[in-house]
PDB file of C-alpha atoms and ligand atoms in Angstrom:
ATOM      1  CA  MET R   1      -2.545 -16.029  -0.107  1.00 39.00           C
ATOM      2  CA  GLN R   2       0.126 -13.496   0.159  1.00 49.00           C
ATOM      3  CA  ASN R   3       0.183 -10.573  -2.205  1.00 57.00           C
ATOM      4  CA  GLN R   4       3.311 -11.056  -4.344  1.00 68.00           C
ATOM      5  CA  THR R   5       3.661  -7.421  -5.210  1.00 87.00           C
ATOM      6  CA  THR R   6       3.670  -5.945  -1.802  1.00 97.00           C
ATOM      7  CA  PRO R   7       7.042  -4.055  -1.134  1.00 98.00           C
ATOM      8  CA  GLY R   8       7.928  -6.557   1.354  1.00 98.00           C
ATOM      9  CA  ALA R   9       7.263  -9.530  -1.131  1.00 98.00           C
ATOM     10  CA  LEU R  10       9.343  -7.739  -3.678  1.00 98.00           C
ATOM     11  CA  LEU R  11      12.339  -7.238  -1.375  1.00 98.00           C
ATOM     12  CA  THR R  12      12.357 -10.853  -0.376  1.00 98.00           C
ATOM     13  CA  ALA R  13      12.137 -11.716  -4.203  1.00 98.00           C
ATOM     14  CA  MET R  14      15.026  -9.250  -4.950  1.00 98.00           C
ATOM     15  CA  ARG R  15      17.446 -10.753  -2.283  1.00 98.00           C
ATOM     16  CA  ALA R  16      16.544 -14.378  -3.262  1.00 98.00           C
ATOM     17  CA  ASN R  17      17.968 -13.713  -6.712  1.00 98.00           C
ATOM     18  CA  PRO R  18      20.270 -10.304  -6.378  1.00 98.00           C
ATOM     19  CA  PRO R  19      19.890  -8.584  -9.703  1.00 98.00           C
ATOM     20  CA  LEU R  20      23.042  -7.367 -11.381  1.00 98.00           C
ATOM     21  CA  VAL R  21      22.224  -3.653 -11.974  1.00 99.00           C
ATOM     22  CA  GLN R  22      24.304  -1.450 -14.225  1.00 99.00           C
ATOM     23  CA  CYS R  23      24.399   1.947 -12.496  1.00 99.00           C
ATOM     24  CA  ILE R  24      25.617   4.825 -14.694  1.00 98.00           C
ATOM     25  CA  THR R  25      25.752   7.428 -11.943  1.00 98.00           C
ATOM     26  CA  ASN R  26      27.922  10.478 -10.897  1.00 98.00           C
ATOM     27  CA  PHE R  27      31.254  10.717  -9.233  1.00 98.00           C
ATOM     28  CA  VAL R  28      29.596  11.976  -6.116  1.00 98.00           C
ATOM     29  CA  ALA R  29      27.131   9.093  -5.768  1.00 98.00           C
ATOM     30  CA  MET R  30      29.099   6.083  -7.080  1.00 98.00           C
ATOM     31  CA  ASN R  31      30.300   4.847  -3.499  1.00 98.00           C
ATOM     32  CA  ILE R  32      27.265   5.665  -1.449  1.00 98.00           C
ATOM     33  CA  ALA R  33      24.863   4.256  -4.285  1.00 98.00           C
ATOM     34  CA  ALA R  34      26.780   1.046  -4.569  1.00 98.00           C
ATOM     35  CA  ASN R  35      26.714   0.615  -0.593  1.00 98.00           C
ATOM     36  CA  VAL R  36      22.896   1.168  -0.648  1.00 98.00           C
ATOM     37  CA  MET R  37      22.586  -1.466  -3.177  1.00 99.00           C
ATOM     38  CA  LEU R  38      24.602  -3.871  -1.404  1.00 98.00           C
ATOM     39  CA  ALA R  39      22.850  -3.262   1.828  1.00 98.00           C
ATOM     40  CA  ALA R  40      19.399  -3.704   0.313  1.00 98.00           C
ATOM     41  CA  GLY R  41      20.408  -7.017  -1.419  1.00 98.00           C
ATOM     42  CA  ALA R  42      21.224  -6.183  -4.971  1.00 98.00           C
ATOM     43  CA  SER R  43      24.346  -6.408  -7.079  1.00 98.00           C
ATOM     44  CA  PRO R  44      25.673  -3.017  -8.425  1.00 99.00           C
ATOM     45  CA  ALA R  45      28.147  -2.424 -11.259  1.00 98.00           C
ATOM     46  CA  MET R  46      29.128   1.050 -12.094  1.00 98.00           C
ATOM     47  CA  VAL R  47      29.995   0.735 -15.669  1.00 98.00           C
ATOM     48  CA  HIS R  48      29.791   3.704 -18.087  1.00 98.00           C
ATOM     49  CA  ALA R  49      32.698   3.825 -20.575  1.00 98.00           C
ATOM     50  CA  GLU R  50      31.187   3.936 -24.301  1.00 98.00           C
ATOM     51  CA  GLU R  51      33.510   1.093 -25.262  1.00 98.00           C
ATOM     52  CA  GLU R  52      31.549  -1.448 -22.961  1.00 98.00           C
ATOM     53  CA  ALA R  53      28.383   0.220 -21.616  1.00 98.00           C
ATOM     54  CA  GLY R  54      26.126  -1.254 -24.411  1.00 98.00           C
ATOM     55  CA  GLU R  55      27.435  -4.763 -23.843  1.00 98.00           C
ATOM     56  CA  PHE R  56      27.341  -4.552 -20.106  1.00 98.00           C
ATOM     57  CA  ALA R  57      23.470  -3.598 -20.464  1.00 98.00           C
ATOM     58  CA  GLU R  58      22.894  -6.933 -22.243  1.00 98.00           C
ATOM     59  CA  ILE R  59      23.892  -8.962 -19.307  1.00 98.00           C
ATOM     60  CA  SER R  60      22.418  -6.790 -16.531  1.00 98.00           C
ATOM     61  CA  GLY R  61      18.917  -7.068 -15.211  1.00 98.00           C
ATOM     62  CA  ALA R  62      18.162  -3.285 -15.305  1.00 99.00           C
ATOM     63  CA  LEU R  63      20.197  -0.141 -16.089  1.00 99.00           C
ATOM     64  CA  THR R  64      20.083   3.198 -14.362  1.00 99.00           C
ATOM     65  CA  ILE R  65      21.253   6.452 -16.031  1.00 99.00           C
ATOM     66  CA  ASN R  66      22.124   9.671 -13.867  1.00 98.00           C
ATOM     67  CA  ILE R  67      23.400  12.803 -15.569  1.00 98.00           C
ATOM     68  CA  GLY R  68      24.773  14.265 -12.307  1.00 98.00           C
ATOM     69  CA  THR R  69      28.380  14.809 -13.457  1.00 98.00           C
ATOM     70  CA  LEU R  70      27.669  14.745 -17.243  1.00 98.00           C
ATOM     71  CA  SER R  71      30.482  15.018 -19.913  1.00 98.00           C
ATOM     72  CA  THR R  72      30.401  14.081 -23.672  1.00 98.00           C
ATOM     73  CA  ASP R  73      32.177  10.864 -23.390  1.00 97.00           C
ATOM     74  CA  TRP R  74      29.776   9.628 -20.563  1.00 98.00           C
ATOM     75  CA  MET R  75      26.770  10.709 -22.625  1.00 98.00           C
ATOM     76  CA  ALA R  76      27.970   8.406 -25.598  1.00 98.00           C
ATOM     77  CA  GLY R  77      28.216   5.448 -22.707  1.00 98.00           C
ATOM     78  CA  MET R  78      24.636   6.312 -21.603  1.00 98.00           C
ATOM     79  CA  VAL R  79      23.081   6.406 -25.055  1.00 98.00           C
ATOM     80  CA  SER R  80      24.774   3.150 -25.898  1.00 98.00           C
ATOM     81  CA  ALA R  81      23.633   1.401 -22.727  1.00 98.00           C
ATOM     82  CA  ALA R  82      19.983   2.658 -23.052  1.00 98.00           C
ATOM     83  CA  GLN R  83      19.785   1.431 -26.584  1.00 98.00           C
ATOM     84  CA  SER R  84      21.118  -1.984 -25.603  1.00 98.00           C
ATOM     85  CA  ALA R  85      18.977  -2.275 -22.649  1.00 98.00           C
ATOM     86  CA  THR R  86      15.835  -1.425 -24.438  1.00 97.00           C
ATOM     87  CA  LYS R  87      16.772  -3.837 -27.431  1.00 98.00           C
ATOM     88  CA  ALA R  88      17.218  -6.650 -24.765  1.00 97.00           C
ATOM     89  CA  GLY R  89      13.923  -5.842 -23.062  1.00 97.00           C
ATOM     90  CA  LYS R  90      15.627  -4.757 -19.840  1.00 98.00           C
ATOM     91  CA  PRO R  91      14.019  -1.833 -18.015  1.00 98.00           C
ATOM     92  CA  TRP R  92      16.090   1.249 -17.643  1.00 98.00           C
ATOM     93  CA  VAL R  93      15.669   4.240 -15.035  1.00 99.00           C
ATOM     94  CA  LEU R  94      16.583   7.841 -15.685  1.00 99.00           C
ATOM     95  CA  ASP R  95      17.597  10.404 -12.919  1.00 98.00           C
ATOM     96  CA  PRO R  96      17.575  13.692 -14.555  1.00 98.00           C
ATOM     97  CA  VAL R  97      19.803  15.505 -12.099  1.00 98.00           C
ATOM     98  CA  ALA R  98      19.629  19.411 -12.458  1.00 97.00           C
ATOM     99  CA  HIS R  99      18.720  19.082 -16.010  1.00 98.00           C
ATOM    100  CA  TYR R 100      17.230  22.581 -15.952  1.00 96.00           C
ATOM    101  CA  ALA R 101      20.647  24.074 -14.982  1.00 97.00           C
ATOM    102  CA  THR R 102      22.431  24.043 -18.375  1.00 98.00           C
ATOM    103  CA  SER R 103      21.681  23.669 -22.008  1.00 98.00           C
ATOM    104  CA  PHE R 104      24.102  20.830 -22.177  1.00 98.00           C
ATOM    105  CA  ARG R 105      22.048  18.967 -19.554  1.00 98.00           C
ATOM    106  CA  ARG R 106      18.642  20.003 -21.174  1.00 98.00           C
ATOM    107  CA  LYS R 107      19.927  18.698 -24.596  1.00 98.00           C
ATOM    108  CA  ALA R 108      21.085  15.407 -23.130  1.00 98.00           C
ATOM    109  CA  VAL R 109      17.912  14.709 -21.075  1.00 98.00           C
ATOM    110  CA  ALA R 110      15.779  15.327 -24.148  1.00 98.00           C
ATOM    111  CA  GLU R 111      17.860  12.726 -26.187  1.00 98.00           C
ATOM    112  CA  LEU R 112      17.700  10.153 -23.232  1.00 98.00           C
ATOM    113  CA  LEU R 113      14.032  10.725 -22.779  1.00 98.00           C
ATOM    114  CA  GLU R 114      13.557   9.353 -26.398  1.00 97.00           C
ATOM    115  CA  LEU R 115      15.128   6.169 -25.416  1.00 98.00           C
ATOM    116  CA  ASN R 116      12.033   4.803 -23.560  1.00 97.00           C
ATOM    117  CA  PRO R 117      13.021   4.790 -19.766  1.00 98.00           C
ATOM    118  CA  ALA R 118      10.708   2.632 -17.862  1.00 98.00           C
ATOM    119  CA  VAL R 119      10.861   5.127 -14.728  1.00 99.00           C
ATOM    120  CA  ILE R 120      11.993   8.551 -14.304  1.00 99.00           C
ATOM    121  CA  ARG R 121      12.888   9.335 -10.907  1.00 98.00           C
ATOM    122  CA  GLY R 122      13.506  12.895  -9.674  1.00 98.00           C
ATOM    123  CA  ASN R 123      13.122  15.505  -7.140  1.00 98.00           C
ATOM    124  CA  ALA R 124      10.019  17.945  -7.302  1.00 98.00           C
ATOM    125  CA  SER R 125      12.101  20.694  -8.992  1.00 98.00           C
ATOM    126  CA  GLU R 126      13.343  18.370 -11.606  1.00 98.00           C
ATOM    127  CA  ILE R 127      10.091  16.840 -12.255  1.00 98.00           C
ATOM    128  CA  ILE R 128       8.248  20.270 -12.550  1.00 98.00           C
ATOM    129  CA  ALA R 129      11.025  21.658 -14.962  1.00 97.00           C
ATOM    130  CA  LEU R 130      10.907  18.308 -17.079  1.00 98.00           C
ATOM    131  CA  ALA R 131       7.094  19.137 -17.791  1.00 97.00           C
ATOM    132  CA  GLY R 132       7.996  22.559 -18.771  1.00 96.00           C
ATOM    133  CA  GLY R 133       7.079  24.336 -15.442  1.00 95.00           C
ATOM    134  CA  ALA R 134       8.692  26.864 -13.549  1.00 94.00           C
ATOM    135  CA  SER R 135      10.931  25.091 -11.013  1.00 95.00           C
ATOM    136  CA  ARG R 136      12.637  26.794  -8.172  1.00 95.00           C
ATOM    137  CA  GLY R 137      15.346  24.108  -8.132  1.00 93.00           C
ATOM    138  CA  GLN R 138      18.982  25.261  -7.311  1.00 94.00           C
ATOM    139  CA  GLY R 139      21.656  23.150  -8.838  1.00 94.00           C
ATOM    140  CA  VAL R 140      20.977  19.555  -7.747  1.00 96.00           C
ATOM    141  CA  ASP R 141      18.720  20.508  -4.656  1.00 94.00           C
ATOM    142  CA  SER R 142      14.970  20.614  -4.794  1.00 94.00           C
ATOM    143  CA  ARG R 143      13.153  23.897  -3.689  1.00 95.00           C
ATOM    144  CA  ASP R 144       9.597  22.912  -4.505  1.00 95.00           C
ATOM    145  CA  PRO R 145       7.173  20.666  -2.511  1.00 96.00           C
ATOM    146  CA  VAL R 146       6.203  17.334  -4.211  1.00 97.00           C
ATOM    147  CA  GLU R 147       2.483  18.373  -4.160  1.00 97.00           C
ATOM    148  CA  LEU R 148       3.475  20.870  -6.835  1.00 97.00           C
ATOM    149  CA  ALA R 149       4.886  18.389  -9.071  1.00 98.00           C
ATOM    150  CA  GLU R 150       2.110  15.728  -8.947  1.00 98.00           C
ATOM    151  CA  GLU R 151       0.509  17.099 -12.190  1.00 98.00           C
ATOM    152  CA  ALA R 152       3.808  17.385 -13.895  1.00 98.00           C
ATOM    153  CA  ALA R 153       4.446  13.892 -13.027  1.00 98.00           C
ATOM    154  CA  ILE R 154       1.201  12.473 -14.595  1.00 98.00           C
ATOM    155  CA  LEU R 155       1.831  14.630 -17.667  1.00 98.00           C
ATOM    156  CA  LEU R 156       5.358  13.029 -18.162  1.00 98.00           C
ATOM    157  CA  ALA R 157       3.922   9.597 -17.261  1.00 98.00           C
ATOM    158  CA  ARG R 158       1.370   9.892 -20.197  1.00 98.00           C
ATOM    159  CA  LYS R 159       3.881  11.670 -22.602  1.00 98.00           C
ATOM    160  CA  TYR R 160       6.686   9.138 -22.069  1.00 98.00           C
ATOM    161  CA  ARG R 161       4.747   6.004 -21.316  1.00 98.00           C
ATOM    162  CA  SER R 162       6.814   5.608 -18.197  1.00 98.00           C
ATOM    163  CA  VAL R 163       6.428   5.550 -14.581  1.00 98.00           C
ATOM    164  CA  VAL R 164       7.272   8.792 -12.783  1.00 99.00           C
ATOM    165  CA  ALA R 165       8.553   8.654  -9.091  1.00 98.00           C
ATOM    166  CA  VAL R 166       8.832  12.135  -7.592  1.00 98.00           C
ATOM    167  CA  THR R 167      10.694  12.311  -4.286  1.00 98.00           C
ATOM    168  CA  GLY R 168      10.548  14.838  -1.352  1.00 98.00           C
ATOM    169  CA  ALA R 169       8.817  14.706   2.206  1.00 98.00           C
ATOM    170  CA  THR R 170       5.994  12.804   0.764  1.00 98.00           C
ATOM    171  CA  ASP R 171       6.819  10.844  -2.367  1.00 98.00           C
ATOM    172  CA  PHE R 172       4.464  10.571  -5.239  1.00 98.00           C
ATOM    173  CA  VAL R 173       4.501   7.543  -7.973  1.00 98.00           C
ATOM    174  CA  THR R 174       2.381   7.550 -11.015  1.00 98.00           C
ATOM    175  CA  ASP R 175       2.145   5.868 -14.339  1.00 98.00           C
ATOM    176  CA  GLY R 176      -0.404   8.272 -15.681  1.00 98.00           C
ATOM    177  CA  ASN R 177      -3.163   6.057 -14.681  1.00 98.00           C
ATOM    178  CA  ARG R 178      -2.564   4.846 -11.048  1.00 97.00           C
ATOM    179  CA  ALA R 179      -0.814   7.045  -8.434  1.00 98.00           C
ATOM    180  CA  VAL R 180       0.139   6.559  -4.706  1.00 98.00           C
ATOM    181  CA  ARG R 181       1.834   8.749  -2.227  1.00 98.00           C
ATOM    182  CA  ILE R 182       4.376   7.352   0.226  1.00 98.00           C
ATOM    183  CA  ASN R 183       5.178   8.959   3.643  1.00 98.00           C
ATOM    184  CA  GLY R 184       8.196   8.332   5.814  1.00 98.00           C
ATOM    185  CA  GLY R 185      11.881   9.088   5.414  1.00 98.00           C
ATOM    186  CA  SER R 186      13.606  11.924   7.341  1.00 98.00           C
ATOM    187  CA  PRO R 187      14.350  15.787   6.824  1.00 98.00           C
ATOM    188  CA  LEU R 188      18.052  14.302   7.157  1.00 98.00           C
ATOM    189  CA  MET R 189      17.903  12.568   3.876  1.00 98.00           C
ATOM    190  CA  PRO R 190      18.362  15.707   1.617  1.00 98.00           C
ATOM    191  CA  GLN R 191      21.424  16.535   4.074  1.00 98.00           C
ATOM    192  CA  VAL R 192      23.341  13.474   2.982  1.00 98.00           C
ATOM    193  CA  THR R 193      24.590  13.877  -0.533  1.00 98.00           C
ATOM    194  CA  ALA R 194      23.433  11.419  -3.378  1.00 98.00           C
ATOM    195  CA  LEU R 195      20.682   9.594  -1.466  1.00 98.00           C
ATOM    196  CA  GLY R 196      18.340  10.447  -4.338  1.00 98.00           C
ATOM    197  CA  CYS R 197      20.902   9.110  -6.742  1.00 98.00           C
ATOM    198  CA  ALA R 198      21.423   5.765  -4.774  1.00 99.00           C
ATOM    199  CA  LEU R 199      17.493   5.459  -4.611  1.00 99.00           C
ATOM    200  CA  THR R 200      17.555   5.724  -8.587  1.00 99.00           C
ATOM    201  CA  CYS R 201      19.942   2.780  -8.390  1.00 99.00           C
ATOM    202  CA  LEU R 202      17.571   0.783  -6.167  1.00 99.00           C
ATOM    203  CA  VAL R 203      14.358   1.494  -8.279  1.00 99.00           C
ATOM    204  CA  GLY R 204      16.698  -0.279 -11.036  1.00 99.00           C
ATOM    205  CA  ALA R 205      17.282  -3.386  -8.658  1.00 99.00           C
ATOM    206  CA  PHE R 206      13.336  -3.489  -8.004  1.00 98.00           C
ATOM    207  CA  ALA R 207      12.639  -3.045 -11.664  1.00 98.00           C
ATOM    208  CA  ALA R 208      15.033  -6.017 -12.524  1.00 98.00           C
ATOM    209  CA  THR R 209      13.197  -8.152 -10.025  1.00 98.00           C
ATOM    210  CA  ARG R 210       9.662  -7.182 -11.489  1.00 98.00           C
ATOM    211  CA  PRO R 211      10.232  -5.997 -15.032  1.00 97.00           C
ATOM    212  CA  GLN R 212       6.759  -6.444 -15.983  1.00 96.00           C
ATOM    213  CA  ASP R 213       5.390  -3.636 -13.508  1.00 97.00           C
ATOM    214  CA  PRO R 214       7.757  -0.775 -12.868  1.00 98.00           C
ATOM    215  CA  PHE R 215       5.276   0.986 -10.930  1.00 98.00           C
ATOM    216  CA  ASP R 216       5.121  -1.730  -8.150  1.00 98.00           C
ATOM    217  CA  ALA R 217       8.748  -1.916  -8.370  1.00 98.00           C
ATOM    218  CA  SER R 218       9.215   1.989  -8.047  1.00 98.00           C
ATOM    219  CA  VAL R 219       6.777   1.921  -5.031  1.00 98.00           C
ATOM    220  CA  ALA R 220       8.745  -0.924  -3.374  1.00 98.00           C
ATOM    221  CA  ALA R 221      12.133   0.820  -3.662  1.00 98.00           C
ATOM    222  CA  LEU R 222      10.543   4.150  -2.344  1.00 98.00           C
ATOM    223  CA  ALA R 223       8.928   2.340   0.308  1.00 98.00           C
ATOM    224  CA  ALA R 224      12.254   0.721   1.472  1.00 98.00           C
ATOM    225  CA  PHE R 225      13.943   4.038   1.542  1.00 98.00           C
ATOM    226  CA  ALA R 226      10.835   5.703   3.425  1.00 98.00           C
ATOM    227  CA  VAL R 227      10.944   2.951   6.328  1.00 98.00           C
ATOM    228  CA  ALA R 228      14.682   2.791   6.424  1.00 98.00           C
ATOM    229  CA  GLY R 229      14.887   6.489   6.460  1.00 98.00           C
ATOM    230  CA  GLU R 230      12.288   6.695   9.090  1.00 98.00           C
ATOM    231  CA  ARG R 231      13.818   4.336  11.384  1.00 98.00           C
ATOM    232  CA  THR R 232      17.290   5.891  10.966  1.00 98.00           C
ATOM    233  CA  GLY R 233      15.774   9.306  11.716  1.00 98.00           C
ATOM    234  CA  ARG R 234      14.907   8.208  15.061  1.00 98.00           C
ATOM    235  CA  GLU R 235      18.458   7.194  15.745  1.00 97.00           C
ATOM    236  CA  ALA R 236      20.825   9.749  13.967  1.00 98.00           C
ATOM    237  CA  VAL R 237      22.093  12.808  15.648  1.00 97.00           C
ATOM    238  CA  GLY R 238      22.962  14.533  12.337  1.00 98.00           C
ATOM    239  CA  PRO R 239      23.842  13.580   8.621  1.00 98.00           C
ATOM    240  CA  GLY R 240      26.940  11.971   9.345  1.00 98.00           C
ATOM    241  CA  SER R 241      25.420   9.412  11.846  1.00 98.00           C
ATOM    242  CA  PHE R 242      22.495   9.233   9.405  1.00 98.00           C
ATOM    243  CA  SER R 243      24.697   8.223   6.525  1.00 98.00           C
ATOM    244  CA  TRP R 244      26.142   4.992   8.122  1.00 98.00           C
ATOM    245  CA  ARG R 245      22.983   4.105  10.178  1.00 98.00           C
ATOM    246  CA  PHE R 246      20.927   4.322   7.067  1.00 98.00           C
ATOM    247  CA  LEU R 247      22.882   1.525   5.418  1.00 98.00           C
ATOM    248  CA  ASP R 248      22.451  -0.671   8.414  1.00 98.00           C
ATOM    249  CA  ALA R 249      18.785   0.031   8.470  1.00 98.00           C
ATOM    250  CA  LEU R 250      18.349  -0.961   4.982  1.00 98.00           C
ATOM    251  CA  ALA R 251      20.342  -4.215   5.470  1.00 98.00           C
ATOM    252  CA  ALA R 252      18.045  -5.002   8.650  1.00 98.00           C
ATOM    253  CA  LEU R 253      14.717  -4.285   6.693  1.00 98.00           C
ATOM    254  CA  ASP R 254      12.797  -7.363   6.158  1.00 97.00           C
ATOM    255  CA  GLU R 255       9.460  -8.244   4.371  1.00 97.00           C
ATOM    256  CA  LYS R 256       7.185  -7.938   7.371  1.00 97.00           C
ATOM    257  CA  ALA R 257       8.897  -4.760   8.713  1.00 96.00           C
ATOM    258  CA  ILE R 258       8.494  -2.916   5.261  1.00 98.00           C
ATOM    259  CA  ASP R 259       4.954  -4.124   4.950  1.00 98.00           C
ATOM    260  CA  ARG R 260       4.025  -3.161   8.374  1.00 98.00           C
ATOM    261  CA  GLU R 261       5.537   0.158   8.463  1.00 98.00           C
ATOM    262  CA  ALA R 262       5.230   1.536   4.972  1.00 98.00           C
ATOM    263  CA  ARG R 263       2.695   4.330   4.721  1.00 98.00           C
ATOM    264  CA  ILE R 264       1.319   3.974   1.167  1.00 98.00           C
ATOM    265  CA  THR R 265      -1.847   5.860   0.213  1.00 98.00           C
ATOM    266  CA  PRO R 266      -3.682   5.894  -3.221  1.00 97.00           C
ATOM    267  CA  ALA R 267      -3.491   9.365  -4.488  1.00 97.00           C
TER     268      ALA R 267
HETATM  269  N1  ADP K 301      12.007  16.543   4.014  1.00 50.31           N
HETATM  270  C1  ADP K 301      12.088  15.059   3.694  1.00 50.31           C
HETATM  271  N2  ADP K 301      11.533  14.190   4.747  1.00 50.31           N
HETATM  272  C2  ADP K 301      11.520  12.859   4.553  1.00 50.31           C
HETATM  273  N3  ADP K 301      12.116  12.205   3.579  1.00 50.31           N
HETATM  274  C3  ADP K 301      12.717  12.955   2.538  1.00 50.31           C
HETATM  275  C4  ADP K 301      12.595  14.337   2.615  1.00 50.31           C
HETATM  276  N4  ADP K 301      13.313  14.970   1.462  1.00 50.31           N
HETATM  277  C5  ADP K 301      13.766  13.840   0.779  1.00 50.31           C
HETATM  278  N5  ADP K 301      13.350  12.756   1.594  1.00 50.31           N
HETATM  279  C6  ADP K 301      13.756  11.325   1.168  1.00 50.31           C
HETATM  280  O1  ADP K 301      15.004  11.386   0.454  1.00 50.31           O
HETATM  281  C7  ADP K 301      15.216  10.515  -0.572  1.00 50.31           C
HETATM  282  C8  ADP K 301      15.849  11.241  -1.650  1.00 50.31           C
HETATM  283  O2  ADP K 301      14.933  12.211  -2.240  1.00 50.31           O
HETATM  284  P1  ADP K 301      15.255  13.494  -2.853  1.00 50.31           P
HETATM  285  O3  ADP K 301      16.021  14.489  -1.676  1.00 50.31           O
HETATM  286  O4  ADP K 301      13.931  14.179  -3.000  1.00 50.31           O
HETATM  287  O5  ADP K 301      16.218  13.390  -3.909  1.00 50.31           O
HETATM  288  P2  ADP K 301      17.368  14.106  -4.469  1.00 50.31           P
HETATM  289  O6  ADP K 301      18.506  13.691  -3.660  1.00 50.31           O
HETATM  290  O7  ADP K 301      17.417  13.566  -5.854  1.00 50.31           O
HETATM  291  O8  ADP K 301      17.173  15.509  -4.443  1.00 50.31           O
HETATM  292  C9  ADP K 301      13.831   9.997  -0.959  1.00 50.31           C
HETATM  293  O9  ADP K 301      13.716   8.791  -0.281  1.00 50.31           O
HETATM  294  C10 ADP K 301      12.951  10.790  -0.224  1.00 50.31           C
HETATM  295  O10 ADP K 301      11.712  10.339   0.203  1.00 50.31           O
HETATM  296  C1  TZP K 302      26.302  17.342  -5.433  1.00 50.31           C
HETATM  297  C2  TZP K 302      26.021  16.650  -6.737  1.00 50.31           C
HETATM  298  N1  TZP K 302      26.812  17.502  -7.740  1.00 50.31           N
HETATM  299  C3  TZP K 302      26.504  16.872  -8.805  1.00 50.31           C
HETATM  300  S1  TZP K 302      25.849  15.216  -8.761  1.00 50.31           S
HETATM  301  C4  TZP K 302      25.511  15.618  -7.121  1.00 50.31           C
HETATM  302  C5  TZP K 302      25.005  14.543  -6.074  1.00 50.31           C
HETATM  303  C6  TZP K 302      23.462  14.863  -6.311  1.00 50.31           C
HETATM  304  O1  TZP K 302      22.756  13.801  -5.531  1.00 50.31           O
HETATM  305  P1  TZP K 302      21.281  13.815  -5.218  1.00 50.31           P
HETATM  306  O2  TZP K 302      20.590  14.078  -6.455  1.00 50.31           O
HETATM  307  O3  TZP K 302      21.075  12.538  -4.735  1.00 50.31           O
HETATM  308  O4  TZP K 302      21.162  14.890  -4.049  1.00 50.31           O
HETATM  309 MG1   MG K 303      18.812  13.928  -7.206  1.00 50.31          MG
END
């Protein structure tokens, strides 16, 4: 019998019933994230206004919240959506973009963390700082290796009872108990803006497909990026061609390819 929770099986399940995912993301990421979601087979909606964000979360399969271009009115929409998702039993994913940079961001992330995200997805510098460590992050960019963030990720997963997905050259995913590393991708990925933000939305899509197991959902989303990114890296000549070729590679992924090519190892 086939394992129903392999990344490939989850990709097939997601495409068979494309989940509506409410993505509250940033101005930089909106377009690329929506295109990544469509290429992978999900149905994204970028809905953030306070007047409707909570109501929209009720009809979505999952919610993602990203503080990349935060403002006070967006924060109100984020809080309303997260409360509504939790109440409706829908998983939501937090992307704490550059939360260490200003007190406004630090305060916002502290408030959002209290609203029970199912998954926290960030780069290594963001995860280290979230656990109170000394991060070398600069603005939205990570300057720390993922290996240095693994302990922080486990700590955060236990503290907030959530899955923590740390990305970089080698990704690390933990729920505080289980942990895996995922290899793949391409060094060109951090040269294309908002790919991490787009990945956060895709984690939401897989979490909508498998709400009972946000760990497997996160691993599947990161594996899809790792395989599509690695394939794209072989063809692209720079960040420009990487960007459009990556969408094609995501769309071309299928169950067999992802399960054959994903390099996932227990940590
Ligand atoms: N040096 C690298 N080599 C391979 N893949 C990478 C590398 N850096 C980042 N990635 C991949 O890029 C995607 C976005 O991750 P990351 O750049 O860490 O997020 P963010 O954009 O939030 O900083 C992930 O799929 C990650 O695995
Ligand atoms: C450049 C920039 N500025 C504010 S949000 C953003 C995008 C960040 O994207 P990512 O976290 O995926 O690198
Ligand atoms: Mg990011």
